[in-house]
């Protein structure tokens, strides 16, 4: 209880907000200077979970705004049938699986990063996505189909930037060499696939188990009739 | 103070260290503790488990005690039934041949003799032996065997030929009882006897009889039993054999011998109970359990009509061989390959299949009366077959008959077949579904198909089919006979203008965003206020006395949710706006009908009073009737669309009562979207409601509307509904154009015209320009339109693409043009009876009315000139006064 009240009371303090804004502003430094920025993010404690959470939430909202407000010239979506929860999941689930799998594989091989550090790094890496996509939503409503090339380029840039940042984050947080980071990027991707596979196996096993009992009951009912 | 002193003194008297006198050893006694929560939880769980076990046991017991229908054994005895079986009226003479149970009907006015079964069946060059047997049978019976395959038993080879029937005359009814099956006859003789039994039964017998018995029974006794015969086995089978001799009936005893024995034993008072008692002890292999059925047919005359009845209570069957279908009089009046004539089938308004039309590559014609029973599951839907009227017939050159199903029509399907496939006869008949079955899927992994069957036939119901004989070969006369049957001479329309019905669509359902989640919600296409504007505009156009159908105005729109109480739709303006709407249209000549769905529930939940487990009907498999939309592309169930539920009859009754009282409260007419059009049973084994009973629920609702003298509008117009309806919309004027059909005739329209107002499908939603108007003009029908205020784009991404052309503003001018022309021309004949109908060419038809007008309709894309010199432009119609 005291933990919660302590956390809540922090909201009343001015320093909390100052610290949050400071760490949030640091994300702008990180995206420009990834190597330096990520090293200090963890080792000089210049980042915060609050800022990382903020970036993740903002990325999810950006995704929704993109679906809702982007001009129909550039995006094909039936807004009436969009399920916001599902759309949140398309961002949140890969992120969570990535963080877990990355931590699980690097921790066995001299990775210096903690689970929280990896999460923070990933959160900060989403900054360019939000920074670029939000203006692009506005822009899409003012350009023609022919000028769509600008939109497409910016769209690609926003994703590539995020990927580069992620790569640098892993390198700095785990204190890996370039080659080792590359290797572990692939290992992480493989681990994510294994993770998804096991999850699916697990759910299908459970549904099979349930189906067995359902069919048992159905047969009993049939024989009764 | 003093007391304390005393105590101290007393204590001080005791020696030091004294702790009181020794207490008696405490024995453990039962003490009542207040029960804890854990105790209650455990008690509850135990009670639930015990209750479940008790329930299972009770269910098992109740299954064991299932009532098996009584089986009777009929036998034809020519000696007893030398009587003539003749029924006669002014116009017809019915003669039944007791040797074959076939009959003939003589139509006195024309001299035409109708045969129940083809006379030349045996000489049919095409038919195989099996089909010949079918031709000679009065009834065909389809049943299911244990492994789920269906088999057909004809009555000729399974009953008549074997003599397993009985004909009797009961007043003016002829009763024919049949036992159908390949079993051997049961003889009431002892199969085995111990010496004591033997003595008991033979003591009063004559010597010659004793002789006979000694030849029929094998006499065993312990002493004489030869070594080869296993003594122990015999004792095991017949325990009394240790002390008594034993008599067993020889396996190969001849039939005449058994008959003789039966006579002998009945003389000494051997009864069926004695037989059963001894049979129970008989341990030799008994006869196999073969399919066996009983049915009884009654023939009688009512007026000049032949009535054929098959009561369900007289039908018995073995539960392992459930009876699925009965075809009554399959070949009545069948036309031979040299005959001239046609079969009449109730497709759409009616259709003719000419005898020997050579379409032997086509499927047999089949239509379910009243369409599909929604309480039966179906995997795919390719086309809907439905017949609004349970009528079929056969016409020859100068005489014809129509057969009307009066009882059991809800189970019927109409079959018609041309000569050249299985035999040389053209026939039409009605087949009745008896016990309904349903595939039961235990699990996706098993491939075994298990079928569940309805437990019993509905009690007290019967098949009742009447045959009306018409003294001409004209389809119009046949239709008028049916019209007289439906309405008599009473009901007459009294229109000053052509009757018009206009449907206004209020709300449809559409997937919309609610707090970020897609949800199906009512979507406005015409608000209450806009509806009033439309009605005023219709009035201004000059359409007087329009019948306005307010569809989708209540309870979530056209796909109505469960009608627990009247709920106005907030998207359309809510209750306040509806009251304003009512006030606004008060002084118009329009007559308003509120449209409602009674049998189905879309998008309903507990808040609507709809309980997923208890409110819907059940399939035979005990599954809840959750119904799917069917894909027009692959015909299967479309999972991507929302499902809906068929309600149980009790709920349907509640819905219709509440709907009718709501309609009464707002002084509107009642318009049923499904009553009078769709009809469904409920096969829940605990509260089985047959389709025929469900029909009566609908009729009761119509009665209650009429009692309150409200207007009544229905769709499609099933025959049981047309008497009470004031307006029938969406009538199927033409029906499916199956290749086996030769000609479409407006049979139903001829029967209804001048008695009831009716209209085809919506003119503005027709597939081809003016098609519906031309079809309507052919018989002087009314017009029907469907409108909404919203533009077509509103129905995008919904399941209502059929309203694509329903925008009122776009159609306004067209409506005025179509109506004013149609009204000017057709109003002349809108109350008259049709006297003749003919096709001048394949695409030009001429209908004559009794007030001297002819309507000529040209469906073709070229102008046409009639022999009388009347010019009818392409795709147009003309009303002509005939000069005599």
Short mmCIF file of N, CA, C and O in Angstrom, two decimals, chain B residues 538-622:
data_model
loop_
_atom_site.label_atom_id
_atom_site.label_comp_id
_atom_site.label_asym_id
_atom_site.label_seq_id
_atom_site.Cartn_x
_atom_site.Cartn_y
_atom_site.Cartn_z
N UNK B 538 -46.28 11.71 -51.20
CA UNK B 538 -47.05 10.66 -51.88
C UNK B 538 -48.48 11.12 -52.10
O UNK B 538 -49.07 10.97 -53.17
N UNK B 539 -49.04 11.76 -51.07
CA UNK B 539 -50.40 12.30 -51.14
C UNK B 539 -50.48 13.35 -52.25
O UNK B 539 -51.44 13.37 -53.03
N UNK B 540 -49.45 14.21 -52.30
CA UNK B 540 -49.46 15.28 -53.30
C UNK B 540 -49.36 14.74 -54.71
O UNK B 540 -49.90 15.31 -55.65
N UNK B 541 -48.64 13.64 -54.87
CA UNK B 541 -48.50 13.03 -56.19
C UNK B 541 -49.86 12.58 -56.71
O UNK B 541 -50.10 12.52 -57.90
N UNK B 542 -50.77 12.30 -55.78
CA UNK B 542 -52.11 11.90 -56.21
C UNK B 542 -52.44 10.47 -55.87
O UNK B 542 -53.42 9.90 -56.35
N UNK B 543 -51.58 9.84 -55.06
CA UNK B 543 -51.88 8.47 -54.65
C UNK B 543 -52.75 8.54 -53.40
O UNK B 543 -52.29 8.91 -52.33
N UNK B 544 -54.02 8.22 -53.58
CA UNK B 544 -54.93 8.28 -52.43
C UNK B 544 -55.06 6.87 -51.83
O UNK B 544 -54.89 5.88 -52.52
N UNK B 545 -55.39 6.85 -50.56
CA UNK B 545 -55.61 5.58 -49.85
C UNK B 545 -54.41 4.63 -49.95
O UNK B 545 -54.58 3.42 -50.05
N UNK B 546 -53.21 5.21 -49.96
CA UNK B 546 -52.03 4.35 -50.00
C UNK B 546 -51.91 3.58 -48.69
O UNK B 546 -52.25 4.10 -47.63
N UNK B 547 -51.45 2.33 -48.79
CA UNK B 547 -51.18 1.55 -47.59
C UNK B 547 -49.70 1.70 -47.27
O UNK B 547 -48.86 1.23 -48.01
N UNK B 548 -49.40 2.38 -46.17
CA UNK B 548 -48.00 2.66 -45.85
C UNK B 548 -47.51 1.63 -44.84
O UNK B 548 -48.07 1.49 -43.75
N UNK B 549 -46.47 0.93 -45.21
CA UNK B 549 -45.88 -0.07 -44.31
C UNK B 549 -44.65 0.55 -43.66
O UNK B 549 -43.70 0.91 -44.36
N UNK B 550 -44.68 0.72 -42.36
CA UNK B 550 -43.57 1.34 -41.66
C UNK B 550 -42.61 0.24 -41.21
O UNK B 550 -42.78 -0.37 -40.15
N UNK B 551 -41.63 -0.04 -42.02
CA UNK B 551 -40.71 -1.14 -41.72
C UNK B 551 -39.47 -0.60 -41.05
O UNK B 551 -38.97 0.47 -41.40
N UNK B 552 -38.96 -1.34 -40.09
CA UNK B 552 -37.76 -0.91 -39.39
C UNK B 552 -37.98 0.34 -38.57
O UNK B 552 -37.09 1.16 -38.42
N UNK B 553 -39.19 0.52 -38.07
CA UNK B 553 -39.48 1.72 -37.28
C UNK B 553 -39.31 1.49 -35.79
O UNK B 553 -39.29 2.42 -35.02
N UNK B 554 -39.25 0.23 -35.39
CA UNK B 554 -39.21 -0.06 -33.95
C UNK B 554 -38.12 -1.09 -33.66
O UNK B 554 -37.66 -1.79 -34.56
N UNK B 555 -37.75 -1.16 -32.42
CA UNK B 555 -36.83 -2.20 -31.91
C UNK B 555 -35.65 -2.49 -32.84
O UNK B 555 -35.52 -3.58 -33.38
N UNK B 556 -34.83 -1.52 -33.02
CA UNK B 556 -33.54 -1.66 -33.71
C UNK B 556 -33.63 -1.85 -35.22
O UNK B 556 -32.66 -2.23 -35.85
N UNK B 557 -34.77 -1.63 -35.82
CA UNK B 557 -34.78 -1.57 -37.28
C UNK B 557 -35.33 -2.80 -37.97
O UNK B 557 -36.01 -3.63 -37.37
N UNK B 558 -35.03 -2.90 -39.26
CA UNK B 558 -35.59 -3.96 -40.09
C UNK B 558 -35.23 -5.32 -39.53
O UNK B 558 -36.06 -6.22 -39.48
N UNK B 559 -33.98 -5.48 -39.13
CA UNK B 559 -33.62 -6.72 -38.44
C UNK B 559 -33.92 -6.51 -36.97
O UNK B 559 -33.09 -6.07 -36.19
N UNK B 560 -35.12 -6.85 -36.65
CA UNK B 560 -35.66 -6.47 -35.36
C UNK B 560 -35.08 -7.29 -34.24
O UNK B 560 -34.86 -8.49 -34.39
N UNK B 561 -34.83 -6.63 -33.11
CA UNK B 561 -34.40 -7.38 -31.94
C UNK B 561 -35.63 -7.97 -31.27
O UNK B 561 -36.76 -7.68 -31.66
N UNK B 562 -35.41 -8.78 -30.25
CA UNK B 562 -36.51 -9.46 -29.57
C UNK B 562 -37.51 -8.44 -29.04
O UNK B 562 -37.15 -7.50 -28.35
N UNK B 563 -38.76 -8.62 -29.41
CA UNK B 563 -39.79 -7.64 -29.07
C UNK B 563 -40.32 -7.91 -27.67
O UNK B 563 -41.33 -8.58 -27.49
N UNK B 564 -39.60 -7.37 -26.69
CA UNK B 564 -40.07 -7.51 -25.31
C UNK B 564 -41.08 -6.43 -25.01
O UNK B 564 -42.08 -6.67 -24.36
N UNK B 565 -40.77 -5.24 -25.49
CA UNK B 565 -41.76 -4.15 -25.46
C UNK B 565 -41.45 -3.21 -26.59
O UNK B 565 -40.35 -3.26 -27.16
N UNK B 566 -42.42 -2.38 -26.92
CA UNK B 566 -42.24 -1.47 -28.04
C UNK B 566 -41.15 -0.46 -27.69
O UNK B 566 -41.22 0.23 -26.68
N UNK B 567 -40.12 -0.41 -28.54
CA UNK B 567 -39.04 0.55 -28.30
C UNK B 567 -38.85 1.36 -29.57
O UNK B 567 -38.59 0.81 -30.64
N UNK B 568 -39.01 2.66 -29.47
CA UNK B 568 -38.75 3.49 -30.64
C UNK B 568 -37.26 3.70 -30.76
O UNK B 568 -36.52 3.58 -29.79
N UNK B 569 -36.82 4.01 -31.97
CA UNK B 569 -35.39 4.07 -32.23
C UNK B 569 -34.92 5.50 -32.05
O UNK B 569 -35.42 6.43 -32.70
N UNK B 570 -33.96 5.68 -31.15
CA UNK B 570 -33.52 7.05 -30.84
C UNK B 570 -32.88 7.71 -32.06
O UNK B 570 -32.99 8.90 -32.26
N UNK B 571 -32.21 6.88 -32.90
CA UNK B 571 -31.57 7.45 -34.08
C UNK B 571 -32.59 8.06 -35.04
O UNK B 571 -32.26 8.90 -35.85
N UNK B 572 -33.85 7.58 -34.97
CA UNK B 572 -34.87 8.10 -35.87
C UNK B 572 -35.64 9.25 -35.24
O UNK B 572 -36.52 9.84 -35.87
N UNK B 573 -35.35 9.53 -33.98
CA UNK B 573 -36.03 10.64 -33.32
C UNK B 573 -36.73 10.25 -32.03
O UNK B 573 -37.23 11.11 -31.31
N UNK B 574 -36.82 8.96 -31.76
CA UNK B 574 -37.39 8.52 -30.49
C UNK B 574 -38.91 8.67 -30.46
O UNK B 574 -39.56 9.02 -31.44
N UNK B 575 -39.44 8.39 -29.25
CA UNK B 575 -40.89 8.34 -29.08
C UNK B 575 -41.55 9.69 -29.39
O UNK B 575 -42.60 9.74 -30.02
N UNK B 576 -40.93 10.77 -28.96
CA UNK B 576 -41.49 12.11 -29.16
C UNK B 576 -41.71 12.38 -30.63
O UNK B 576 -42.81 12.80 -31.05
N UNK B 577 -40.69 12.11 -31.43
CA UNK B 577 -40.79 12.36 -32.86
C UNK B 577 -41.84 11.46 -33.50
O UNK B 577 -42.51 11.86 -34.45
N UNK B 578 -41.95 10.22 -32.98
CA UNK B 578 -42.94 9.31 -33.56
C UNK B 578 -44.34 9.85 -33.34
O UNK B 578 -45.19 9.79 -34.23
N UNK B 579 -44.58 10.40 -32.13
CA UNK B 579 -45.91 10.95 -31.85
C UNK B 579 -46.19 12.14 -32.75
O UNK B 579 -47.31 12.29 -33.26
N UNK B 580 -45.15 12.97 -32.98
CA UNK B 580 -45.31 14.10 -33.89
C UNK B 580 -45.63 13.60 -35.29
O UNK B 580 -46.47 14.16 -35.99
N UNK B 581 -44.92 12.53 -35.67
CA UNK B 581 -45.14 11.93 -36.99
C UNK B 581 -46.59 11.49 -37.13
O UNK B 581 -47.25 11.74 -38.14
N UNK B 582 -47.09 10.83 -36.08
CA UNK B 582 -48.47 10.34 -36.11
C UNK B 582 -49.46 11.50 -36.29
O UNK B 582 -50.43 11.40 -37.03
N UNK B 583 -49.18 12.58 -35.57
CA UNK B 583 -50.06 13.74 -35.63
C UNK B 583 -50.00 14.38 -37.02
O UNK B 583 -51.01 14.78 -37.58
N UNK B 584 -48.79 14.42 -37.54
CA UNK B 584 -48.54 15.07 -38.83
C UNK B 584 -49.31 14.40 -39.97
O UNK B 584 -49.82 15.07 -40.86
N UNK B 585 -49.37 13.06 -39.94
CA UNK B 585 -49.99 12.36 -41.07
C UNK B 585 -51.46 12.02 -40.81
O UNK B 585 -52.08 11.32 -41.58
N UNK B 586 -51.98 12.55 -39.69
CA UNK B 586 -53.35 12.22 -39.28
C UNK B 586 -54.38 12.49 -40.38
O UNK B 586 -55.25 11.67 -40.66
N UNK B 587 -54.23 13.67 -41.01
CA UNK B 587 -55.28 14.06 -41.96
C UNK B 587 -54.98 13.66 -43.40
O UNK B 587 -55.59 14.15 -44.32
N UNK B 588 -54.02 12.76 -43.60
CA UNK B 588 -53.82 12.24 -44.95
C UNK B 588 -54.71 11.03 -45.14
O UNK B 588 -55.21 10.45 -44.17
N UNK B 589 -54.88 10.62 -46.39
CA UNK B 589 -55.75 9.46 -46.65
C UNK B 589 -54.99 8.15 -46.47
O UNK B 589 -55.56 7.07 -46.58
N UNK B 590 -53.69 8.25 -46.21
CA UNK B 590 -52.87 7.04 -46.11
C UNK B 590 -53.27 6.20 -44.91
O UNK B 590 -53.66 6.73 -43.87
N UNK B 591 -53.18 4.88 -45.09
CA UNK B 591 -53.47 3.96 -43.98
C UNK B 591 -52.14 3.39 -43.52
O UNK B 591 -51.38 2.87 -44.35
N UNK B 592 -51.85 3.52 -42.24
CA UNK B 592 -50.51 3.14 -41.75
C UNK B 592 -50.52 1.74 -41.15
O UNK B 592 -51.45 1.36 -40.43
N UNK B 593 -49.47 0.99 -41.46
CA UNK B 593 -49.27 -0.34 -40.87
C UNK B 593 -47.89 -0.35 -40.23
O UNK B 593 -46.92 0.05 -40.87
N UNK B 594 -47.80 -0.82 -39.02
CA UNK B 594 -46.49 -0.95 -38.38
C UNK B 594 -45.97 -2.36 -38.64
O UNK B 594 -46.67 -3.34 -38.39
N UNK B 595 -44.76 -2.43 -39.16
CA UNK B 595 -44.20 -3.72 -39.56
C UNK B 595 -43.40 -4.33 -38.40
O UNK B 595 -42.65 -3.61 -37.73
N UNK B 596 -43.54 -5.61 -38.20
CA UNK B 596 -42.80 -6.25 -37.12
C UNK B 596 -42.46 -7.69 -37.45
O UNK B 596 -43.16 -8.35 -38.20
N UNK B 597 -41.33 -8.16 -36.91
CA UNK B 597 -40.90 -9.55 -37.07
C UNK B 597 -41.28 -10.30 -35.81
O UNK B 597 -40.97 -9.85 -34.71
N UNK B 598 -41.95 -11.43 -35.96
CA UNK B 598 -42.44 -12.16 -34.80
C UNK B 598 -41.56 -13.36 -34.44
O UNK B 598 -41.37 -13.67 -33.28
N UNK B 599 -41.05 -14.05 -35.45
CA UNK B 599 -40.46 -15.36 -35.17
C UNK B 599 -38.96 -15.33 -34.97
O UNK B 599 -38.38 -16.31 -34.53
N UNK B 600 -38.33 -14.22 -35.36
CA UNK B 600 -36.87 -14.20 -35.31
C UNK B 600 -36.39 -13.05 -34.43
O UNK B 600 -37.10 -12.07 -34.24
N UNK B 601 -35.19 -13.20 -33.92
CA UNK B 601 -34.59 -12.14 -33.10
C UNK B 601 -33.17 -11.91 -33.57
O UNK B 601 -32.38 -12.85 -33.64
N UNK B 602 -32.88 -10.67 -33.92
CA UNK B 602 -31.53 -10.29 -34.31
C UNK B 602 -30.93 -9.49 -33.16
O UNK B 602 -31.63 -8.75 -32.48
N UNK B 603 -29.65 -9.59 -32.97
CA UNK B 603 -28.91 -8.74 -32.02
C UNK B 603 -29.66 -8.55 -30.71
O UNK B 603 -29.97 -7.43 -30.34
N UNK B 604 -30.00 -9.63 -30.06
CA UNK B 604 -30.77 -9.49 -28.84
C UNK B 604 -29.98 -10.00 -27.65
O UNK B 604 -29.17 -10.91 -27.78
N UNK B 605 -30.24 -9.42 -26.52
CA UNK B 605 -29.55 -9.84 -25.32
C UNK B 605 -30.48 -9.83 -24.13
O UNK B 605 -31.68 -9.65 -24.28
N UNK B 606 -29.89 -10.06 -22.96
CA UNK B 606 -30.69 -10.14 -21.74
C UNK B 606 -31.45 -8.83 -21.51
O UNK B 606 -32.58 -8.84 -21.04
N UNK B 607 -30.84 -7.71 -21.93
CA UNK B 607 -31.52 -6.42 -21.71
C UNK B 607 -32.81 -6.34 -22.52
O UNK B 607 -33.71 -5.58 -22.19
N UNK B 608 -32.90 -7.12 -23.59
CA UNK B 608 -34.15 -7.15 -24.37
C UNK B 608 -35.11 -8.22 -23.85
O UNK B 608 -36.15 -8.46 -24.47
N UNK B 609 -34.74 -8.90 -22.79
CA UNK B 609 -35.58 -9.99 -22.29
C UNK B 609 -35.35 -11.28 -23.06
O UNK B 609 -36.16 -12.19 -23.01
N UNK B 610 -34.23 -11.34 -23.78
CA UNK B 610 -33.94 -12.51 -24.61
C UNK B 610 -32.87 -13.34 -23.91
O UNK B 610 -31.77 -12.85 -23.65
N UNK B 611 -33.19 -14.58 -23.60
CA UNK B 611 -32.22 -15.45 -22.95
C UNK B 611 -31.70 -16.46 -23.96
O UNK B 611 -32.48 -17.23 -24.52
N UNK B 612 -30.44 -16.42 -24.17
CA UNK B 612 -29.82 -17.23 -25.22
C UNK B 612 -30.15 -18.71 -25.07
O UNK B 612 -30.30 -19.43 -26.05
N UNK B 613 -30.28 -19.17 -23.85
CA UNK B 613 -30.48 -20.60 -23.63
C UNK B 613 -31.94 -21.01 -23.75
O UNK B 613 -32.26 -22.07 -24.25
N UNK B 614 -32.84 -20.15 -23.27
CA UNK B 614 -34.23 -20.61 -23.16
C UNK B 614 -35.18 -20.00 -24.18
O UNK B 614 -36.22 -20.59 -24.46
N UNK B 615 -34.88 -18.84 -24.74
CA UNK B 615 -35.87 -18.21 -25.63
C UNK B 615 -35.91 -18.81 -27.04
O UNK B 615 -36.98 -18.89 -27.62
N UNK B 616 -34.79 -19.21 -27.63
CA UNK B 616 -34.90 -19.76 -28.99
C UNK B 616 -35.48 -21.17 -29.04
O UNK B 616 -35.54 -21.86 -28.02
N UNK B 617 -35.91 -21.54 -30.24
CA UNK B 617 -36.36 -22.91 -30.48
C UNK B 617 -35.13 -23.82 -30.58
O UNK B 617 -34.00 -23.35 -30.59
N UNK B 618 -35.39 -25.14 -30.65
CA UNK B 618 -34.28 -26.09 -30.76
C UNK B 618 -34.44 -26.93 -32.02
O UNK B 618 -35.56 -27.22 -32.45
N UNK B 619 -33.30 -27.34 -32.57
CA UNK B 619 -33.31 -28.33 -33.65
C UNK B 619 -33.61 -29.71 -33.05
O UNK B 619 -33.61 -29.87 -31.82
N UNK B 620 -33.80 -30.70 -33.90
CA UNK B 620 -34.03 -32.05 -33.39
C UNK B 620 -32.80 -32.51 -32.60
O UNK B 620 -32.90 -33.26 -31.64
N UNK B 621 -31.63 -32.02 -32.99
CA UNK B 621 -30.40 -32.42 -32.29
C UNK B 621 -30.27 -31.72 -30.95
O UNK B 621 -29.24 -31.85 -30.29
N UNK B 622 -31.29 -30.98 -30.53
CA UNK B 622 -31.31 -30.27 -29.26
C UNK B 622 -30.39 -29.05 -29.27
O UNK B 622 -30.17 -28.43 -28.24
#
